[in-house]
Amino acid sequence: MTIHICKTYQDMSRRAADFMAAQITLKPDSVLGLATGSTPLGLYAELVKRCAGKQISFRSIRTVNLDEYCGLTPDDEQSYSYFMHRNLFDRVDIPKENVHLPDGSNPDAAAETARYDRLIESLGGIDLQLLGIGHDGHIGFNEPSDAFSVGTVKIRLTDSTVEANSRFFSSPEAVPEYAYSMGCRTILNAGRILLLANGSGKAGILEKALFGAVTPEVPASVLQLVSDKVTVVVDREAGEEILRKHPGAVTVE
Ligand code: GLP
């Protein structure tokens, strides 16, 4: 596992964009696993800029997103589909049919989770999976639990996640209770994994996930099983606990 601690959020976003741009250049028809949340916004802005400058193209790229809220249609402004279109897909040259997310408006969980797994398989799996991390250690929407998920699952969001994500909704009550999320095994099967985190609120959980016990109580700890294909890029604040406890394990920029 390589861990880069960047000076600022902008530096973290640029370094992550370099990583993704390299993947896109070397394999223009890559399958990119994408994430939502505030963490990757700087990265997406950087990719949009590089696409406008013709440094990269998404013409043959296929994407699969990690997760989607249950009960929201893709055109709902709170949906992850809407978020991805507004922040990336509508601003780069990706064909709309190449973009995939779980369908939160499908009430049939068994059918939807099976459909999404089949879809990822039909694309040949994920070349590069982008991840953020939740305050409780979740990846995608895989919340702390007593077992790691395998394929796509319907998950009940924890109170801490509802609280954290309520900043995007009118109130905590407006946050959907359930979400569809790509499973941990699917994430681990990706060719490479790029984990981003910023801000001091993530420092403790990041250190615990990357250096603590591998346990479904901290879902991101599962990344230790495939550490050779994981690259972690964080800002100073998110990296402070790792730097304090494991100074030899990181590259500081
Ligand atoms: C959300 C998403 C995750 C994301 C995480 C962190 O709930 N489902 O994919 O990584 O929370 O969000 P943020 O980047 O806003 O801190």
Coordinates of C-alpha atoms and ligand atoms in Angstrom, one line a residue:
M1 CA 0.0 0.0 0.0
T2 CA 1.4 3.4 -0.9
I3 CA 0.3 6.3 1.2
H4 CA 0.8 9.9 0.0
I5 CA 0.2 12.8 2.3
C6 CA -0.3 16.0 0.3
K7 CA 0.0 19.5 1.6
T8 CA -3.5 20.6 0.8
Y9 CA -6.9 19.4 -0.6
Q10 CA -6.0 20.9 -4.0
D11 CA -2.7 19.0 -4.0
M12 CA -4.5 15.8 -3.1
S13 CA -7.1 16.3 -5.9
R14 CA -4.4 17.0 -8.5
R15 CA -2.4 13.9 -7.5
A16 CA -5.5 11.8 -7.6
A17 CA -6.3 13.3 -11.1
D18 CA -2.8 12.4 -12.3
F19 CA -3.4 8.8 -11.1
M20 CA -6.8 8.6 -12.9
A21 CA -5.5 10.4 -16.0
A22 CA -2.7 7.8 -16.3
Q23 CA -5.3 5.0 -16.1
I24 CA -7.4 6.7 -18.8
T25 CA -4.4 7.3 -21.1
L26 CA -3.0 3.9 -20.8
K27 CA -6.4 2.1 -21.1
P28 CA -8.8 4.4 -22.8
D29 CA -11.7 1.9 -22.5
S30 CA -11.1 1.4 -18.7
V31 CA -14.0 0.6 -16.4
L32 CA -13.8 3.2 -13.6
G33 CA -15.5 2.6 -10.3
L34 CA -16.6 6.0 -9.0
A35 CA -17.6 7.5 -5.7
T36 CA -19.7 10.4 -4.4
G37 CA -19.4 12.6 -1.3
S38 CA -17.5 15.9 -1.0
T39 CA -14.0 14.2 -1.0
P40 CA -13.8 13.6 -4.8
L41 CA -15.2 17.0 -5.9
G42 CA -11.8 18.5 -6.4
L43 CA -10.6 15.5 -8.4
Y44 CA -13.7 15.6 -10.6
A45 CA -13.2 19.3 -11.3
E46 CA -9.6 18.6 -12.2
L47 CA -10.6 15.8 -14.6
V48 CA -13.2 18.1 -16.2
K49 CA -10.4 20.7 -16.8
R50 CA -8.1 18.1 -18.3
C51 CA -10.8 16.8 -20.6
A52 CA -11.7 20.3 -21.7
G53 CA -7.9 20.8 -22.4
K54 CA -7.9 17.6 -24.5
Q55 CA -5.3 16.0 -22.2
I56 CA -7.7 13.1 -21.6
S57 CA -10.9 11.8 -23.1
F58 CA -13.8 9.7 -21.6
R59 CA -15.1 8.7 -25.1
S60 CA -14.5 5.0 -24.5
I61 CA -14.5 5.0 -20.7
R62 CA -17.2 3.0 -18.9
T63 CA -18.2 3.9 -15.3
V64 CA -19.9 2.1 -12.4
N65 CA -20.7 4.0 -9.2
L66 CA -20.4 2.5 -5.8
D67 CA -23.8 3.3 -4.5
E68 CA -27.2 5.0 -4.6
Y69 CA -29.9 5.9 -2.1
C70 CA -33.0 3.6 -2.2
G71 CA -36.2 5.4 -3.1
L72 CA -34.7 8.2 -5.2
T73 CA -35.1 8.4 -8.9
P74 CA -32.0 9.3 -11.0
D75 CA -33.3 12.8 -11.7
D76 CA -33.9 13.5 -8.0
E77 CA -31.5 16.3 -7.0
Q78 CA -30.4 14.4 -3.9
S79 CA -29.6 11.2 -5.8
Y80 CA -26.0 10.1 -6.5
S81 CA -27.0 9.9 -10.2
Y82 CA -27.8 13.6 -10.2
F83 CA -24.6 14.3 -8.3
M84 CA -22.4 12.4 -10.8
H85 CA -24.0 14.0 -13.8
R86 CA -23.7 17.5 -12.4
N87 CA -20.1 17.1 -11.2
L88 CA -18.6 14.9 -13.9
F89 CA -20.7 13.1 -16.6
D90 CA -22.4 16.2 -18.0
R91 CA -19.0 18.0 -18.2
V92 CA -16.9 15.5 -20.0
D93 CA -17.2 13.6 -23.3
I94 CA -18.5 10.3 -21.9
P95 CA -21.3 8.7 -23.8
K96 CA -24.3 8.6 -21.5
E97 CA -24.9 4.9 -22.2
N98 CA -21.4 4.2 -20.7
V99 CA -22.5 5.5 -17.2
H100 CA -23.9 3.1 -14.7
L101 CA -25.3 3.4 -11.1
P102 CA -27.5 1.2 -9.0
D103 CA -31.1 2.1 -9.7
G104 CA -32.4 3.5 -6.4
S105 CA -36.0 3.7 -7.7
N106 CA -36.1 -0.1 -8.1
P107 CA -38.0 -1.4 -5.0
D108 CA -37.1 -5.0 -5.8
A109 CA -33.8 -5.3 -3.9
A110 CA -33.1 -8.9 -5.0
A111 CA -33.5 -8.0 -8.7
E112 CA -31.6 -4.7 -8.5
T113 CA -28.6 -6.1 -6.6
A114 CA -28.4 -9.1 -9.0
R115 CA -28.7 -6.8 -12.0
Y116 CA -25.9 -4.6 -10.8
D117 CA -23.6 -7.5 -10.1
R118 CA -24.3 -8.9 -13.6
L119 CA -23.7 -5.6 -15.2
I120 CA -20.2 -5.2 -13.5
E121 CA -19.4 -8.7 -14.6
S122 CA -20.5 -8.0 -18.1
L123 CA -18.1 -5.0 -18.3
G124 CA -15.3 -7.3 -17.3
G125 CA -14.9 -6.0 -13.8
I126 CA -13.4 -2.7 -12.6
D127 CA -10.0 -1.5 -13.6
L128 CA -9.7 1.3 -11.1
Q129 CA -12.0 1.9 -8.1
L130 CA -12.1 5.3 -6.4
L131 CA -13.1 5.3 -2.8
G132 CA -13.8 7.8 0.0
I133 CA -14.2 6.8 3.6
G134 CA -17.1 7.5 5.9
H135 CA -16.6 8.7 9.5
D136 CA -17.5 5.2 10.7
G137 CA -15.1 3.5 8.2
H138 CA -17.7 2.7 5.5
I139 CA -16.7 2.3 1.9
G140 CA -19.4 2.8 -0.7
F141 CA -22.3 2.4 1.7
N142 CA -20.9 -0.8 3.4
E143 CA -21.6 0.1 7.0
P144 CA -20.0 -1.4 10.1
S145 CA -21.4 -4.9 10.4
D146 CA -20.7 -8.4 11.6
A147 CA -19.7 -9.7 8.1
F148 CA -18.1 -8.2 5.0
S149 CA -20.5 -8.0 2.0
V150 CA -19.7 -9.9 -1.2
G151 CA -21.8 -8.6 -4.1
T152 CA -24.2 -5.6 -4.3
V153 CA -26.3 -5.2 -1.2
K154 CA -29.2 -3.2 0.2
I155 CA -27.9 -1.5 3.4
R156 CA -29.6 0.3 6.2
L157 CA -27.6 3.5 6.9
T158 CA -26.2 4.0 10.4
D159 CA -27.2 7.0 12.4
S160 CA -23.7 8.5 12.0
T161 CA -24.0 8.3 8.2
V162 CA -27.5 9.8 8.2
E163 CA -26.1 12.6 10.4
A164 CA -23.0 13.1 8.2
N165 CA -25.0 13.1 4.9
S166 CA -27.9 15.2 6.2
R167 CA -25.9 18.3 5.1
F168 CA -27.0 17.5 1.6
F169 CA -30.7 17.2 2.6
S170 CA -33.2 19.6 4.2
S171 CA -33.1 17.6 7.5
P172 CA -31.8 14.3 8.9
E173 CA -35.3 12.9 8.5
A174 CA -35.1 13.6 4.7
V175 CA -32.1 11.3 4.3
P176 CA -33.2 7.9 2.9
E177 CA -32.9 5.0 5.4
Y178 CA -31.5 2.5 2.9
A179 CA -29.1 2.4 0.0
Y180 CA -27.8 0.0 -2.6
S181 CA -24.0 -0.5 -2.4
M182 CA -21.4 -2.4 -4.3
G183 CA -20.1 -5.2 -2.2
C184 CA -16.7 -5.4 -0.6
R185 CA -15.6 -8.3 -2.7
T186 CA -16.4 -6.5 -5.9
I187 CA -14.4 -3.5 -4.6
L188 CA -11.4 -5.7 -3.7
N189 CA -11.6 -7.4 -7.2
A190 CA -10.8 -4.1 -8.9
G191 CA -7.4 -3.9 -10.7
R192 CA -6.4 -0.9 -8.6
I193 CA -8.0 1.0 -5.7
L194 CA -7.5 4.7 -5.1
L195 CA -8.6 5.8 -1.6
L196 CA -8.9 9.6 -0.9
A197 CA -9.6 11.4 2.4
N198 CA -9.3 14.9 3.6
G199 CA -9.9 16.9 6.7
S200 CA -9.1 16.1 10.4
G201 CA -12.4 14.4 10.9
K202 CA -11.1 11.4 8.9
A203 CA -7.6 11.2 10.6
G204 CA -8.6 8.7 13.3
I205 CA -10.7 6.3 11.3
L206 CA -8.2 6.3 8.4
E207 CA -5.4 5.2 10.7
K208 CA -7.7 2.5 12.3
A209 CA -8.8 1.2 8.8
L210 CA -5.3 1.0 7.3
F211 CA -3.3 -0.1 10.4
G212 CA -5.8 -1.6 12.8
A213 CA -7.5 -5.0 12.9
V214 CA -9.2 -6.3 9.7
T215 CA -12.8 -6.4 10.8
P216 CA -16.3 -5.7 9.3
E217 CA -16.7 -3.3 12.2
V218 CA -14.4 -1.0 10.2
P219 CA -15.4 -1.9 6.6
A220 CA -12.4 0.0 5.0
S221 CA -10.0 -2.3 6.9
V222 CA -10.8 -5.0 4.3
L223 CA -8.5 -3.0 1.9
Q224 CA -5.5 -4.5 3.9
L225 CA -6.3 -7.8 2.2
V226 CA -5.2 -6.4 -1.1
S227 CA -2.8 -3.8 0.1
D228 CA -0.4 -4.1 -2.8
K229 CA -3.0 -2.7 -5.2
V230 CA -4.2 0.2 -2.9
T231 CA -3.0 3.7 -3.2
V232 CA -4.0 6.2 -0.5
V233 CA -3.9 9.9 -1.2
V234 CA -4.8 12.3 1.6
D235 CA -4.3 15.8 2.8
R236 CA -2.2 16.8 5.8
E237 CA -5.2 16.9 8.2
A238 CA -6.5 13.4 7.3
G239 CA -3.0 12.0 7.4
E240 CA -2.0 13.4 10.7
E241 CA -2.8 10.3 12.8
I242 CA -1.0 8.0 10.4
L243 CA 2.0 10.3 10.3
R244 CA 2.2 10.4 14.1
K245 CA 1.9 6.7 14.6
H246 CA 3.6 5.3 11.4
P247 CA 5.9 7.9 10.1
G248 CA 7.9 5.4 8.1
A249 CA 4.9 4.1 6.2
V250 CA 4.1 7.3 4.3
T251 CA 5.4 9.6 1.7
V252 CA 4.9 13.3 2.8
E253 CA 4.8 15.8 0.0
Ligands
GLP1 C1 -21.0 8.7 1.6 C2 -20.7 7.8 0.3 C3 -19.3 7.3 0.3 C4 -18.3 8.4 0.7 C5 -18.5 8.8 2.1 C6 -17.7 10.0 2.5 O1 -21.9 8.3 2.4 N1 -21.6 6.7 0.2 O2 -19.0 6.7 -0.9 O3 -17.0 8.0 0.5 O4 -19.9 9.0 2.5 O5 -18.3 11.2 2.2 P1 -17.5 12.6 2.2 O6 -16.5 12.5 1.0 O7 -18.6 13.6 1.9 O8 -16.9 12.7 3.5

